[in-house]
Amino acid sequence: MAPTPPPGDSPASASGISHNYQQQSQDKIRRNVACISCRDSKVRCRANSVPGQPCQRCAKLQLSCVYDRSHKRVTRKSKLELLEQELKSIKQAVNPRSKGEPPWSPPTPQVSNHNFPEQAKRLDYSGPNPVIAASLLPPQPQPPPSQTNQAIGPTKSRVLDDILISGEDIDWYFEKYLECFHPYLPVLRKKTPNECYEASPILFWAVTYVACRRYARNDAIYSSLHELLQRDIWTVLSNPVHDVETIHTLLLLCAWPFSTIRFVADPSSTLILAALNACLLLGMHTGRGSHPRYCIGGRLNMHFTDQEASTTWMFCCILSQRISACAGVPPMLLQHNDAQCKRVMENILAPELVLMFDLQKFSNRLHTAMAAQVADHGGVTESTTKIWEDEFELLRALSGRLDNDCSRFLLLVAQLEVQSYYFASPAGASRPNFALNALRTFNTAHAVVTSALALESHSKFLSHGPHWIYRAVIDASCIILSTLHSTGAPANLSPADADAIVLQIRTAVSGCSVREGDLPGRAVLIIETFWSVRNMLPKFSEPASSWPERLGGSVTYFCLTRFREALQEAKKSAEGVNKGLEAFHGTPVDAPASADTDQPVNNPDLFQELDWSMFLDEFGWGDGTLFLGPA
């Protein structure tokens, strides 16, 4: 019996396999081409085995079977491409750009200043210093990476009161701030407007305000910023915890204060004390960023680097000392161990700024010691001042590697602070070298003014510099004016030379003015009036004296008091002369002289431009109706 063949070897099986393969092959070929009816019904379209016949479903249901060969299957990739095209068309419609214009990119801040040039080898140091790697403290926690390191679009417009400030104008103000003002106080961390506003709106407006002092495109913006900051800064100070941006806001308003401040009505003393205290509570005086022993409680999430901590602390110390010296009050103790801060900033900060920090540390020790001398003896002896002047010369020798206009100005200001104490001797104390020391102080004061003018000529030093520069110029100007109108004036100085020096003073002081009626503008008016009527006054018996209790501001306070009394006496004298002329000629002083007579014409009143009430505003001196005149 022949063996039964396996099922797969039978002809019928072979025929079925061939038919199935053919159908599967045809289906495979046509699997991406479905008829319209099947595609609309979202069912599988099985092609008929006979070419040209309807598909199996359309044949069974007796439907019209039509194939669309141009149809393309929609995939995820094609959907993404379609969305990208739609997004691109929307961007072009919203922000049209002329053909060939490059795409937007965040502006790169350009910080350049002739006084504090950038060194090529300075590093962007932000890590822990290896010198303290072996300390017992745990390693410094690194701040989390910023998610907004790059701006994601053009600068946003902002609304200030009812004024809309465009993004273009905001970019202008930030560029001006970074170019002209930032080098004097390089503490700003967020240098793009959008980032700065997100970090701290009040800091954003403070930066804009500082730029508007000189470069306001709209005076209404300056006025609104002035009102906003004067109102909101005290609200910010009421918070028990201040972050880094708040400290930087306080420093900006101390360096470039409001134009409405007066000589003894300046809130900078209050603001700088709050900033100094906030720095200490954050541990910035240690030179460590996010110090784990200080950043606790409400300060736990405040992140800043070693460089940011050191920079903020150093400039807080600088401004604190300058403000206390100008105000004539005992300074805050700043004799902390700043070695870590200086190591961090050694290759980053301009050497002139490091020199300034060292000079303010010296000034802090000077005025602290002099406060003790005044408390014990009622003044400072000539020998004590000489000792401190010798110590200053040692500091000058250590900074001898710096020899430019800016470093010379800083050294001259510090030297003048020391020499001013030659005028603060106790009553009845022996002063064998007073005439020589007074002349040396006069020469130093004149050098301060000429150095400031030289810096202004090539770098706008007075126009852009912080407020303490103006106060240094005023201190020097008071000493010069008082000396020129005294019996101790330099013997070889002609009247023309004296007039030239006063013109230099006027130029320097007026260069600091930013708004009409501000402190420098009022000082210029006093200087001009005093020098105009000097011939009506007797010369002072000595170049200058002081109010010893006011320390760094002692000579300035005394000289301004002297000017006030001299102007008051000159006005009385002028009124007496005019009354005498009126009685002699029988003509009122205000009446014009007749053209056909030889009657002399009365000289114009030299005091008509002087606002006598400014003495009341500046010092509270109002012991007579003379100083209660029109505002």
XYZ file of C-alpha atoms in Angstrom, residues 23 127 129 158 190 229 299 337 390 466 468 502 571:
13
model
C -3.466 37.321 -2.015
C 34.104 78.774 43.677
C 38.965 79.519 47.863
C 6.915 98.061 31.854
C 21.232 90.294 36.935
C 11.550 104.743 45.223
C 17.633 83.133 54.807
C 39.125 90.027 58.957
C 52.944 109.474 58.922
C 28.758 108.396 43.331
C 30.751 110.743 48.058
C 37.487 129.675 42.510
C 24.052 141.955 53.216
